[in-house]
Amino acid sequence: MAALWRRARPPPASGLCRTLRALSGKNEYDLLVIGGGSGGLACAKEAAQFGRKVAVLDYVEPSPQGTAWGLGGTCVNVGCIPKKLMHQAALLGTALKDAQHYGWNISQPVHHTWKVKYFNIKGSFSDPHTVRGLTKAGKETVVTADNIVIATGGRPKYPVHVAGALEYGITSDDLFWLKESPGKTLIVGASYVSLECAGFLTGLGLDTTVMMRSVPLRGFDQQMASLVTEHMESYGTKFLKRCLPTKVEKLKSNRLQVTWKNADLDKEETDSFNTVMWAIGRAPDTKTLNLETVGVKTNSETGKIIVDASEATSVPHIYAVGDITEGRPELTPTAIAAGKLLAQRLFGQSSELMDYDNVPTTVFTPLEYGCVGLSEEAAVQRHGSDNIEVYHAYYKPLEFTVAERDATQCYMKMVCLREREQRILGLHFIGPNAGEVIQGFALGIKCGATYPQMVKTVGIHPTCAEEVTKLHITKRSGLDATVTGC
Ligand code: FAD
Ligand code: NA7
């Protein structure tokens, strides 16, 4: 009887799908995208423009602290957008201070109030054309497609050997969704995520400490990175250098007591905080995708998916874009552009590949740091120090003068090849609106701009960006690089 019932029962959904596919020889969709973030949505929307049948799966696994959000991925929910708005909130605090120097009467003291606005199928491969998804309620859905794009991004890492880290700590996934101010905060790590968050928390008036085990902003130009942290220190952010946390405990007062090892003093130290945030890097969650079953290769160290220049994985018709991919910049515009170009190649008879060279970016610390192209270290490594010329300048933004703001870290440098044409290899800028400044110059550098062309470019006066067009002191000369007068 039981055997009869088993035979009469319809096959499970995934089996049904496979059966239908086997019968018709067709998949349901032209394209299935796993991950509805920056890269995935851009790819799906572009493919739909070509009239293709497209499906997107997106599922947000709640953070260990229980924070969850809806469609859109990291950037709009827990990344670029809330971060930039918090940065703006902090900048407004500084602007309020400046305003008094410009003659505005502002009744003191000015305080920030923490405000929050709330705005929610986990995909796993069962064969190379079939993805099985579970809704939050546990309902199974099965989707088959000719082409599949994996765009599942990454999530913040927790330190594995620090007792209490997972239990008591938060990450950037939680910070932007807190209902109450985080209070006195410790941020561990010296990545851009760490420094940006520490910057805006300090700017909002919170007692904020960054704990770093080695250098700040690894991978970025290190002279610029030092200026960024130097400015943050003068702005009020505390730094615990060459320190590694060992445990986090909850005190009766509900505060979190953190113990760490100070490598310079070779001793253990402790302090208590209201909030401990881990910003020690991000990791792809490839385990749940079941990639081994279908043969998609990953880097065993990073867990990221290995792709070629056309974003193809080791399995034909399976592609990957965005943060999940090995060796790509972890940035929203690169994920979007890569997703769009992939859809155009798949369905629009295009052969254009994503060009990952000279991608501009900005670290939104209190004094912003924008850059495009090579760091000075990378240029030296690639071309040799005799073959590069670095033009640099310390400058004072006009708006800092009336407000009597210190401009010690307002600095820029342009790294060029030294041969006759002096092609620009990298541009680095610390100062107000660095993202806005660097974006335009990035076009020139993408087009192969040279130093002579840059200095022939007429500046817009009075701006900070005009100083880029006036750079003339080389580092090699040893001359004072401080800009004076107009
Ligand atoms: P994501 O946007 O992360 O999207 C992946 C989606 O897939 C998520 O919704 C995820 O929940 C979902 N998913 C995962 N697994 C599955 C599964 N098995 N099934 C279904 N769905 C799944 N970049 C910038 O360019 N500028 C910035 O200023 C900037 N600031 C940042 C600040 C912070 C704090 C952080 C954390 C990141 C920031 N970034 C910034 C980086 C940027 O957010 C990422 O590079 C970008 O979001 C990557 O896009 P993606 O499509 O690869 O992945
Ligand atoms: P990154 O750039 O991977 O940086 C992680 C930071 O956290 C970095 O300062 C690390 O120090 C530090 N770190 C890493 N592990 C630990 C532990 N266990 N304890 C203390 N500190 C630690 O972070 P993001 O994810 O923010 O950046 C991702 C991408 O953005 C990156 O690939 C760039 O392309 C830009 P370290 O320098 O290793 O000593």
Coordinates of C-alpha atoms and ligand atoms in Angstrom, one line a residue:
M1 CA 0.0 0.0 0.0
A2 CA 2.7 2.4 1.0
A3 CA 4.6 1.6 -2.2
L4 CA 1.5 2.3 -4.3
W5 CA 1.0 5.6 -2.5
R6 CA 4.6 6.6 -3.2
R7 CA 4.2 5.8 -6.9
A8 CA 0.8 7.7 -7.2
R9 CA 2.2 10.8 -5.4
P10 CA 3.4 13.6 -7.7
P11 CA 7.2 13.9 -7.8
P12 CA 8.6 16.6 -5.6
A13 CA 8.8 20.1 -7.2
S14 CA 12.4 19.8 -8.1
G15 CA 11.8 16.4 -9.7
L16 CA 8.8 17.8 -11.5
C17 CA 10.8 20.6 -12.9
R18 CA 13.6 18.3 -14.0
T19 CA 10.9 15.9 -15.5
L20 CA 9.3 18.8 -17.4
R21 CA 12.7 19.9 -18.6
A22 CA 13.6 16.4 -19.7
L23 CA 10.3 16.1 -21.6
S24 CA 10.4 19.5 -23.2
G25 CA 14.2 19.8 -23.4
K26 CA 13.7 23.4 -22.2
N27 CA 14.5 25.4 -19.1
E28 CA 11.9 27.8 -17.6
Y29 CA 14.0 30.9 -17.8
D30 CA 16.7 32.3 -20.1
L31 CA 18.5 33.8 -17.1
L32 CA 18.4 33.1 -13.4
V33 CA 20.2 35.5 -11.1
I34 CA 21.0 34.3 -7.6
G35 CA 21.4 37.4 -5.4
G36 CA 19.4 40.6 -5.8
G37 CA 22.1 43.2 -5.0
S38 CA 24.0 45.7 -7.1
G39 CA 25.4 43.2 -9.6
G40 CA 22.5 40.8 -9.7
L41 CA 19.7 43.3 -10.2
A42 CA 21.7 45.2 -12.9
C43 CA 22.3 42.0 -14.8
A44 CA 18.7 40.9 -14.5
K45 CA 17.2 44.3 -15.5
E46 CA 19.6 44.5 -18.6
A47 CA 18.6 41.0 -19.7
A48 CA 14.9 41.8 -19.3
Q49 CA 15.5 44.8 -21.6
F50 CA 16.4 42.3 -24.3
G51 CA 13.0 40.7 -23.9
R52 CA 14.4 37.7 -22.1
K53 CA 12.6 35.7 -19.4
V54 CA 14.5 36.4 -16.2
A55 CA 14.2 35.3 -12.6
V56 CA 16.0 36.7 -9.5
L57 CA 16.4 34.9 -6.2
D58 CA 17.3 37.0 -3.2
Y59 CA 17.3 36.0 0.4
V60 CA 18.9 37.8 3.4
E61 CA 20.1 35.5 6.1
P62 CA 19.6 37.5 9.3
S63 CA 22.9 38.6 10.9
P64 CA 23.9 36.8 14.1
Q65 CA 22.3 39.7 16.0
G66 CA 19.1 39.2 14.1
T67 CA 19.2 42.1 11.7
A68 CA 17.6 41.5 8.3
W69 CA 16.4 43.6 5.4
G70 CA 14.8 43.4 2.0
L71 CA 15.8 43.3 -1.7
G72 CA 18.6 45.4 -3.0
G73 CA 21.7 43.9 -1.4
T74 CA 24.5 45.4 0.7
C75 CA 24.8 48.8 -0.9
V76 CA 21.3 50.1 -0.4
N77 CA 20.6 48.3 2.9
V78 CA 23.8 48.1 4.9
G79 CA 26.5 49.6 2.8
C80 CA 27.2 52.7 0.6
I81 CA 23.8 54.4 1.0
P82 CA 23.2 54.4 4.8
K83 CA 26.9 54.9 5.3
K84 CA 27.0 58.0 3.1
L85 CA 23.9 59.4 4.8
M86 CA 25.5 58.9 8.2
H87 CA 28.6 60.5 6.9
Q88 CA 26.5 63.5 5.7
A89 CA 24.8 63.6 9.2
A90 CA 28.3 63.9 10.8
L91 CA 29.5 66.5 8.2
L92 CA 26.5 68.6 9.1
G93 CA 27.6 68.6 12.7
T94 CA 31.0 70.0 11.6
A95 CA 29.2 72.5 9.3
L96 CA 27.2 73.7 12.3
K97 CA 30.4 74.5 14.1
D98 CA 31.8 76.2 11.0
A99 CA 28.6 78.2 10.6
Q100 CA 29.3 80.1 13.8
H101 CA 32.5 81.4 12.2
Y102 CA 30.5 82.6 9.2
G103 CA 28.3 84.6 11.5
W104 CA 25.4 82.3 12.3
N105 CA 24.1 82.3 15.8
I106 CA 23.4 78.7 16.9
S107 CA 22.2 78.1 20.4
Q108 CA 24.6 75.6 22.1
P109 CA 25.0 72.8 22.8
V110 CA 24.0 71.0 19.6
H111 CA 23.4 67.2 20.0
H112 CA 22.7 64.5 17.5
T113 CA 19.6 62.2 18.0
W114 CA 19.8 58.7 16.6
K115 CA 17.0 58.2 14.0
V116 CA 16.2 55.0 12.2
K117 CA 14.0 54.3 9.3
Y118 CA 12.9 50.6 8.5
F119 CA 12.2 49.6 5.1
N120 CA 12.6 42.1 3.2
I121 CA 14.5 32.3 -1.6
K122 CA 17.7 31.3 -0.6
G123 CA 19.2 29.7 -3.7
S124 CA 21.2 26.5 -3.9
F125 CA 22.2 24.5 -7.0
S126 CA 20.7 21.0 -7.5
D127 CA 22.1 20.6 -11.0
P128 CA 23.9 23.0 -13.4
H129 CA 20.6 24.4 -14.8
T130 CA 18.5 24.0 -11.6
V131 CA 18.4 26.2 -8.5
R132 CA 16.3 25.2 -5.5
G133 CA 15.2 27.9 -3.2
L134 CA 13.7 28.0 0.3
T135 CA 11.5 30.9 1.4
K136 CA 11.7 32.2 4.9
A137 CA 8.7 30.1 5.8
G138 CA 10.6 27.0 4.4
K139 CA 8.5 26.6 1.2
E140 CA 10.5 25.1 -1.7
T141 CA 10.6 26.7 -5.1
V142 CA 12.6 25.3 -8.0
V143 CA 13.8 27.3 -11.0
T144 CA 15.5 26.2 -14.1
A145 CA 17.4 28.4 -16.5
D146 CA 19.6 28.3 -19.6
N147 CA 22.1 30.8 -17.9
I148 CA 22.7 31.4 -14.3
V149 CA 24.5 34.3 -12.7
I150 CA 25.7 34.1 -9.1
A151 CA 25.8 37.5 -7.5
T152 CA 25.4 36.7 -3.8
G153 CA 28.0 39.2 -2.5
G154 CA 29.6 38.8 0.9
R155 CA 28.9 39.3 4.6
P156 CA 31.0 40.6 7.5
K157 CA 33.5 38.2 9.1
Y158 CA 33.6 37.5 12.9
P159 CA 36.9 36.6 14.5
V160 CA 36.9 32.9 15.3
H161 CA 39.3 32.9 18.3
V162 CA 37.8 35.8 20.3
A163 CA 35.5 34.5 23.1
G164 CA 32.2 36.5 23.1
A165 CA 32.8 38.0 19.6
L166 CA 29.7 36.5 18.0
E167 CA 27.6 36.7 21.2
Y168 CA 28.2 40.3 22.0
G169 CA 29.6 42.0 18.9
I170 CA 27.8 43.6 15.9
T171 CA 29.0 44.3 12.4
S172 CA 28.1 46.9 9.7
D173 CA 25.1 44.7 8.9
D174 CA 23.6 45.8 12.3
L175 CA 25.0 49.3 12.8
F176 CA 22.7 51.1 10.3
W177 CA 19.6 49.3 11.8
L178 CA 20.2 50.1 15.5
K179 CA 17.2 51.6 17.2
E180 CA 19.3 53.4 19.7
S181 CA 22.7 55.1 19.6
P182 CA 25.6 52.7 19.9
G183 CA 27.1 54.9 22.6
K184 CA 30.8 54.4 23.4
T185 CA 32.0 52.2 20.5
L186 CA 35.0 50.0 19.8
I187 CA 35.5 49.1 16.1
V188 CA 38.0 46.3 15.4
G189 CA 39.8 46.3 12.1
A190 CA 41.3 49.1 9.9
S191 CA 39.5 48.5 6.7
Y192 CA 37.6 51.3 4.9
V193 CA 34.4 50.1 6.5
S194 CA 36.0 50.4 9.9
L195 CA 37.4 53.9 9.4
E196 CA 34.2 55.3 7.7
C197 CA 32.0 54.0 10.5
A198 CA 34.4 55.3 13.2
G199 CA 34.5 58.6 11.4
F200 CA 30.8 59.2 11.3
L201 CA 30.3 58.0 14.9
T202 CA 32.9 60.4 16.1
G203 CA 31.3 63.1 14.0
L204 CA 27.9 62.4 15.7
G205 CA 29.6 63.0 19.0
L206 CA 30.2 59.4 20.2
D207 CA 33.3 58.2 22.1
T208 CA 34.8 56.0 19.3
T209 CA 37.9 53.8 19.2
V210 CA 39.5 51.9 16.3
M211 CA 41.6 48.9 17.2
M212 CA 44.0 47.9 14.5
R213 CA 46.5 45.1 14.4
S214 CA 48.8 46.5 11.6
V215 CA 48.4 49.2 9.0
P216 CA 45.3 51.2 8.1
L217 CA 43.6 50.8 4.8
R218 CA 45.7 47.9 3.5
G219 CA 45.8 48.0 -0.3
F220 CA 45.4 51.8 -0.5
D221 CA 48.3 54.2 -0.8
Q222 CA 49.9 54.1 2.6
Q223 CA 51.0 57.8 2.8
M224 CA 47.4 58.8 2.2
A225 CA 46.1 56.2 4.6
S226 CA 48.4 57.6 7.4
L227 CA 47.1 61.1 6.7
V228 CA 43.5 59.8 6.9
T229 CA 44.1 58.3 10.4
E230 CA 46.1 61.3 11.5
H231 CA 43.2 63.5 10.7
M232 CA 40.8 61.2 12.4
E233 CA 42.9 61.3 15.6
S234 CA 42.8 65.1 15.5
Y235 CA 39.0 64.9 14.9
G236 CA 38.6 62.8 18.1
T237 CA 38.7 59.2 17.1
K238 CA 40.9 57.1 19.3
F239 CA 43.2 54.5 17.9
L240 CA 44.6 51.4 19.6
K241 CA 47.5 50.5 17.4
R242 CA 49.1 47.0 17.2
C243 CA 46.4 45.6 19.4
L244 CA 44.5 42.3 19.0
P245 CA 41.3 41.5 20.9
T246 CA 41.3 38.3 22.9
K247 CA 37.8 38.3 24.6
V248 CA 34.6 40.2 25.0
E249 CA 32.6 39.8 28.3
K250 CA 29.3 41.3 29.3
L251 CA 29.4 43.2 32.6
K252 CA 26.5 43.4 35.1
S253 CA 26.1 47.0 33.9
N254 CA 25.4 45.6 30.4
R255 CA 28.6 47.2 29.1
L256 CA 31.0 45.0 27.1
Q257 CA 34.4 44.5 28.6
V258 CA 37.0 43.9 25.9
T259 CA 40.5 42.5 26.6
W260 CA 43.2 42.8 24.1
K261 CA 46.9 42.2 23.7
N262 CA 49.1 45.3 23.0
A263 CA 52.0 44.0 20.9
D264 CA 54.1 47.1 21.5
L265 CA 53.8 46.9 25.3
D266 CA 53.6 43.1 25.3
K267 CA 50.8 43.2 27.8
E268 CA 47.1 42.7 28.1
E269 CA 44.8 45.7 28.5
T270 CA 41.0 46.1 28.9
D271 CA 38.3 48.8 28.6
S272 CA 34.5 48.7 28.5
F273 CA 32.2 49.9 25.7
N274 CA 28.5 50.0 24.9
T275 CA 29.1 48.5 21.5
V276 CA 31.8 46.4 19.9
M277 CA 31.8 46.2 16.1
W278 CA 33.8 43.9 14.0
A279 CA 35.1 45.3 10.7
I280 CA 37.7 42.7 9.9
G281 CA 36.8 42.0 6.3
R282 CA 34.0 40.4 4.4
A283 CA 33.6 36.8 3.3
P284 CA 31.5 35.2 0.6
D285 CA 28.9 32.7 1.6
T286 CA 29.4 30.1 -1.0
K287 CA 28.8 27.0 1.2
T288 CA 25.1 27.2 1.0
L289 CA 25.1 27.5 -2.8
N290 CA 26.2 23.9 -3.2
L291 CA 28.8 24.9 -5.9
E292 CA 30.8 21.6 -5.6
T293 CA 27.8 19.6 -6.9
V294 CA 27.8 21.5 -10.2
G295 CA 31.6 22.0 -10.4
V296 CA 31.9 25.8 -10.0
K297 CA 35.5 26.3 -8.8
T298 CA 36.3 28.6 -5.9
N299 CA 39.6 29.9 -4.4
S300 CA 40.1 27.6 -1.4
E301 CA 41.6 30.4 0.7
T302 CA 39.1 33.2 0.1
G303 CA 36.1 31.1 -0.9
K304 CA 35.4 33.4 -3.8
I305 CA 34.3 32.2 -7.2
I306 CA 37.0 32.0 -9.9
V307 CA 36.0 33.8 -13.1
D308 CA 37.7 34.7 -16.4
A309 CA 37.6 38.1 -18.1
S310 CA 34.0 37.3 -19.3
E311 CA 32.8 36.6 -15.8
A312 CA 32.5 32.9 -16.7
T313 CA 33.0 30.3 -14.0
S314 CA 34.5 26.9 -14.6
V315 CA 31.0 25.7 -15.7
P316 CA 29.7 26.8 -19.1
H317 CA 26.5 29.0 -18.8
I318 CA 27.2 29.7 -15.0
Y319 CA 28.6 33.2 -14.4
A320 CA 29.4 35.3 -11.4
V321 CA 29.7 39.1 -10.8
G322 CA 30.3 41.4 -7.9
D323 CA 31.8 40.8 -4.4
I324 CA 31.5 37.0 -4.7
T325 CA 34.1 36.9 -7.5
E326 CA 37.9 36.5 -6.9
G327 CA 40.2 39.4 -7.6
R328 CA 37.5 42.0 -8.4
P329 CA 37.1 45.4 -6.6
E330 CA 34.4 45.2 -3.9
L331 CA 32.5 48.2 -5.1
T332 CA 28.9 48.8 -6.3
P333 CA 29.6 50.5 -9.6
T334 CA 31.9 47.6 -10.7
A335 CA 29.3 45.0 -9.8
I336 CA 26.6 47.0 -11.7
A337 CA 28.8 47.5 -14.8
A338 CA 29.9 43.9 -14.8
G339 CA 26.3 42.6 -14.5
K340 CA 25.1 44.9 -17.3
L341 CA 27.9 44.0 -19.7
L342 CA 27.4 40.3 -19.0
A343 CA 23.7 40.5 -19.9
Q344 CA 24.6 42.4 -23.1
R345 CA 27.1 39.7 -24.0
L346 CA 24.6 37.0 -23.3
F347 CA 21.6 38.4 -25.0
G348 CA 22.6 41.6 -27.0
Q349 CA 25.3 40.4 -29.4
S350 CA 27.9 42.4 -27.6
S351 CA 31.4 41.3 -26.9
E352 CA 32.5 44.1 -24.6
L353 CA 34.2 43.0 -21.5
M354 CA 34.3 44.9 -18.1
D355 CA 37.5 46.9 -17.8
Y356 CA 38.6 46.8 -14.1
D357 CA 41.6 49.1 -14.6
N358 CA 41.6 52.6 -13.2
V359 CA 38.4 52.2 -11.1
P360 CA 38.0 55.3 -8.9
T361 CA 36.9 55.1 -5.3
T362 CA 36.6 57.2 -2.2
V363 CA 36.9 56.4 1.5
F364 CA 34.3 58.6 3.2
T365 CA 36.2 59.4 6.4
P366 CA 35.6 62.8 8.0
L367 CA 38.2 64.2 5.6
E368 CA 37.5 62.2 2.5
Y369 CA 40.2 60.3 0.5
G370 CA 39.5 59.7 -3.2
C371 CA 41.8 57.9 -5.6
V372 CA 42.1 56.4 -9.0
G373 CA 44.8 54.2 -10.5
L374 CA 48.0 53.0 -8.8
S375 CA 49.2 53.8 -5.3
E376 CA 52.7 55.1 -5.1
E377 CA 53.9 51.8 -3.7
A378 CA 52.2 49.8 -6.6
A379 CA 53.7 52.2 -9.2
V380 CA 57.2 51.8 -7.7
Q381 CA 56.8 48.1 -7.6
R382 CA 55.5 47.9 -11.2
H383 CA 57.8 50.5 -12.8
G384 CA 60.7 51.1 -10.4
S385 CA 61.3 54.3 -8.4
D386 CA 63.6 55.8 -11.0
N387 CA 60.8 55.6 -13.6
I388 CA 58.0 57.4 -11.8
E389 CA 57.5 61.0 -10.8
V390 CA 55.3 62.0 -8.0
Y391 CA 53.9 65.6 -8.0
H392 CA 52.4 66.6 -4.7
A393 CA 50.9 69.5 -2.8
Y394 CA 49.5 70.4 0.7
Y395 CA 46.7 72.9 0.2
K396 CA 44.1 74.8 2.3
P397 CA 40.5 74.6 1.2
L398 CA 39.1 78.1 1.1
E399 CA 36.2 77.1 3.2
F400 CA 38.6 76.1 6.0
T401 CA 40.0 79.6 6.3
V402 CA 37.1 81.5 7.9
A403 CA 36.2 78.5 10.0
E404 CA 39.8 78.3 11.2
R405 CA 39.9 74.6 10.4
D406 CA 43.2 72.8 10.4
A407 CA 44.2 71.7 6.9
T408 CA 47.4 69.8 7.8
Q409 CA 46.2 66.6 6.1
C410 CA 44.7 68.3 3.0
Y411 CA 47.1 66.8 0.5
M412 CA 47.1 65.4 -3.1
K413 CA 49.6 63.6 -5.2
M414 CA 49.8 62.5 -8.8
V415 CA 51.9 59.5 -9.7
C416 CA 53.2 59.7 -13.3
L417 CA 55.6 57.8 -15.5
R418 CA 58.8 59.7 -15.7
E419 CA 59.4 59.2 -19.5
R420 CA 58.7 62.1 -21.9
E421 CA 54.9 61.6 -22.1
Q422 CA 54.5 61.3 -18.4
R423 CA 51.3 59.3 -18.4
I424 CA 49.4 59.6 -15.2
L425 CA 49.3 56.3 -13.3
G426 CA 47.5 57.4 -10.2
L427 CA 45.8 60.4 -8.6
H428 CA 45.2 60.6 -4.8
F429 CA 43.3 63.4 -3.1
I430 CA 42.4 64.1 0.6
G431 CA 40.0 66.8 1.3
P432 CA 36.3 67.9 1.1
N433 CA 34.2 66.2 -1.5
A434 CA 37.0 63.9 -2.6
G435 CA 34.6 61.6 -4.5
E436 CA 33.3 64.5 -6.5
V437 CA 36.8 65.7 -7.3
I438 CA 38.2 62.3 -8.3
Q439 CA 35.2 61.2 -10.5
G440 CA 35.9 63.8 -13.2
F441 CA 39.6 63.3 -13.3
A442 CA 39.0 59.5 -13.5
L443 CA 37.7 60.1 -17.1
G444 CA 41.0 61.7 -18.1
I445 CA 43.1 59.0 -16.5
K446 CA 40.9 56.3 -18.2
C447 CA 41.6 58.1 -21.5
G448 CA 45.4 57.9 -20.9
A449 CA 45.9 61.6 -19.7
T450 CA 49.5 62.8 -19.3
Y451 CA 51.0 65.2 -16.8
P452 CA 51.4 68.0 -19.5
Q453 CA 47.7 67.6 -20.5
M454 CA 46.7 67.9 -16.8
V455 CA 48.6 71.1 -16.3
K456 CA 47.2 72.5 -19.5
T457 CA 43.7 71.9 -18.1
V458 CA 42.3 75.2 -16.8
G459 CA 41.3 75.1 -13.2
I460 CA 38.0 76.3 -11.7
H461 CA 38.7 79.0 -9.2
P462 CA 38.3 78.9 -6.2
T463 CA 38.0 75.1 -5.7
C464 CA 40.1 72.4 -4.2
A465 CA 40.1 70.4 -7.5
E466 CA 41.9 73.2 -9.3
E467 CA 45.0 72.4 -7.2
V468 CA 45.3 69.1 -9.1
T469 CA 45.8 71.1 -12.4
K470 CA 48.5 73.2 -10.7
L471 CA 50.7 70.4 -9.3
H472 CA 54.3 71.2 -10.0
I473 CA 56.5 70.2 -7.0
T474 CA 58.0 66.7 -7.4
K475 CA 58.7 64.6 -4.4
R476 CA 62.1 64.0 -5.8
S477 CA 63.0 67.7 -5.6
G478 CA 62.5 67.7 -1.8
L479 CA 61.0 71.3 -2.1
D480 CA 58.3 72.5 0.2
A481 CA 55.0 71.3 -1.3
T482 CA 52.7 73.8 0.5
V483 CA 50.4 75.8 -1.8
T484 CA 50.5 79.5 -1.0
G485 CA 48.1 82.1 -2.4
C486 CA 46.1 82.1 -5.6
Ligands
FAD1 P1 25.3 42.4 -2.7 O1 24.9 43.8 -2.9 O2 25.9 42.0 -1.3 O3 24.0 41.4 -3.0 C1 24.0 40.1 -2.7 C2 22.6 39.6 -2.4 O4 22.5 38.2 -2.5 C3 22.2 40.0 -1.0 O5 20.9 40.5 -1.0 C4 22.2 38.6 -0.3 O6 21.4 38.6 0.8 C5 21.8 37.7 -1.4 N1 22.1 36.3 -1.3 C6 23.2 35.8 -0.7 N2 23.2 34.4 -0.8 C7 22.0 34.1 -1.4 C8 21.4 32.9 -1.8 N3 22.0 31.7 -1.6 N4 20.2 32.9 -2.4 C9 19.6 34.1 -2.7 N5 20.1 35.3 -2.3 C10 21.3 35.3 -1.7 N6 30.8 50.2 -2.5 C11 30.9 51.4 -3.1 O7 31.1 51.4 -4.3 N7 30.9 52.6 -2.4 C12 30.7 52.7 -1.1 O8 30.7 53.8 -0.6 C13 30.6 51.5 -0.4 N8 30.4 51.5 0.9 C14 30.2 50.3 1.6 C15 30.0 50.4 3.0 C16 29.8 49.2 3.7 C17 29.5 49.3 5.2 C18 29.8 48.0 3.0 C19 29.6 46.7 3.8 C20 30.0 47.9 1.7 C21 30.2 49.1 1.0 N9 30.5 49.1 -0.4 C22 30.6 50.2 -1.1 C23 30.6 47.8 -1.2 C24 29.2 47.5 -1.9 O9 28.2 47.5 -1.0 C25 29.4 46.1 -2.5 O10 30.5 46.1 -3.4 C26 28.2 45.7 -3.4 O11 27.0 45.8 -2.7 C27 28.4 44.3 -4.0 O12 27.3 44.0 -4.8 P2 26.9 42.4 -5.1 O13 25.9 42.5 -6.1 O14 28.2 41.7 -5.4 O15 26.4 41.9 -3.7
NA7_2 P1 39.6 44.4 4.4 O1 40.2 45.4 3.4 O2 39.7 42.9 4.0 O3 40.3 44.7 5.8 C1 40.1 44.0 7.0 C2 40.7 44.7 8.2 O4 40.5 44.0 9.4 C3 42.2 44.9 8.0 O5 42.5 46.1 8.7 C4 42.8 43.7 8.8 O6 44.1 43.9 9.2 C5 41.8 43.6 9.9 N1 41.7 42.2 10.4 C6 41.5 41.1 9.7 N2 41.3 40.0 10.5 C7 41.4 40.5 11.8 C8 41.4 39.9 13.1 N3 41.2 38.6 13.2 N4 41.5 40.7 14.2 C9 41.8 42.0 14.0 N5 41.8 42.7 12.8 C10 41.7 41.9 11.7 O7 38.1 44.8 4.8 P2 36.8 45.1 4.0 O8 36.0 43.9 3.9 O9 36.3 46.2 4.7 O10 37.2 45.6 2.6 C11 36.9 44.8 1.5 C12 37.5 45.3 0.2 O11 37.3 46.7 0.2 C13 39.0 45.1 0.1 O12 39.2 43.9 -0.6 C14 39.4 46.3 -0.7 O13 39.2 46.0 -2.1 C15 38.4 47.4 -0.4 P3 45.4 43.6 8.3 O14 45.5 44.7 7.4 O15 45.1 42.3 7.6 O16 46.5 43.5 9.3

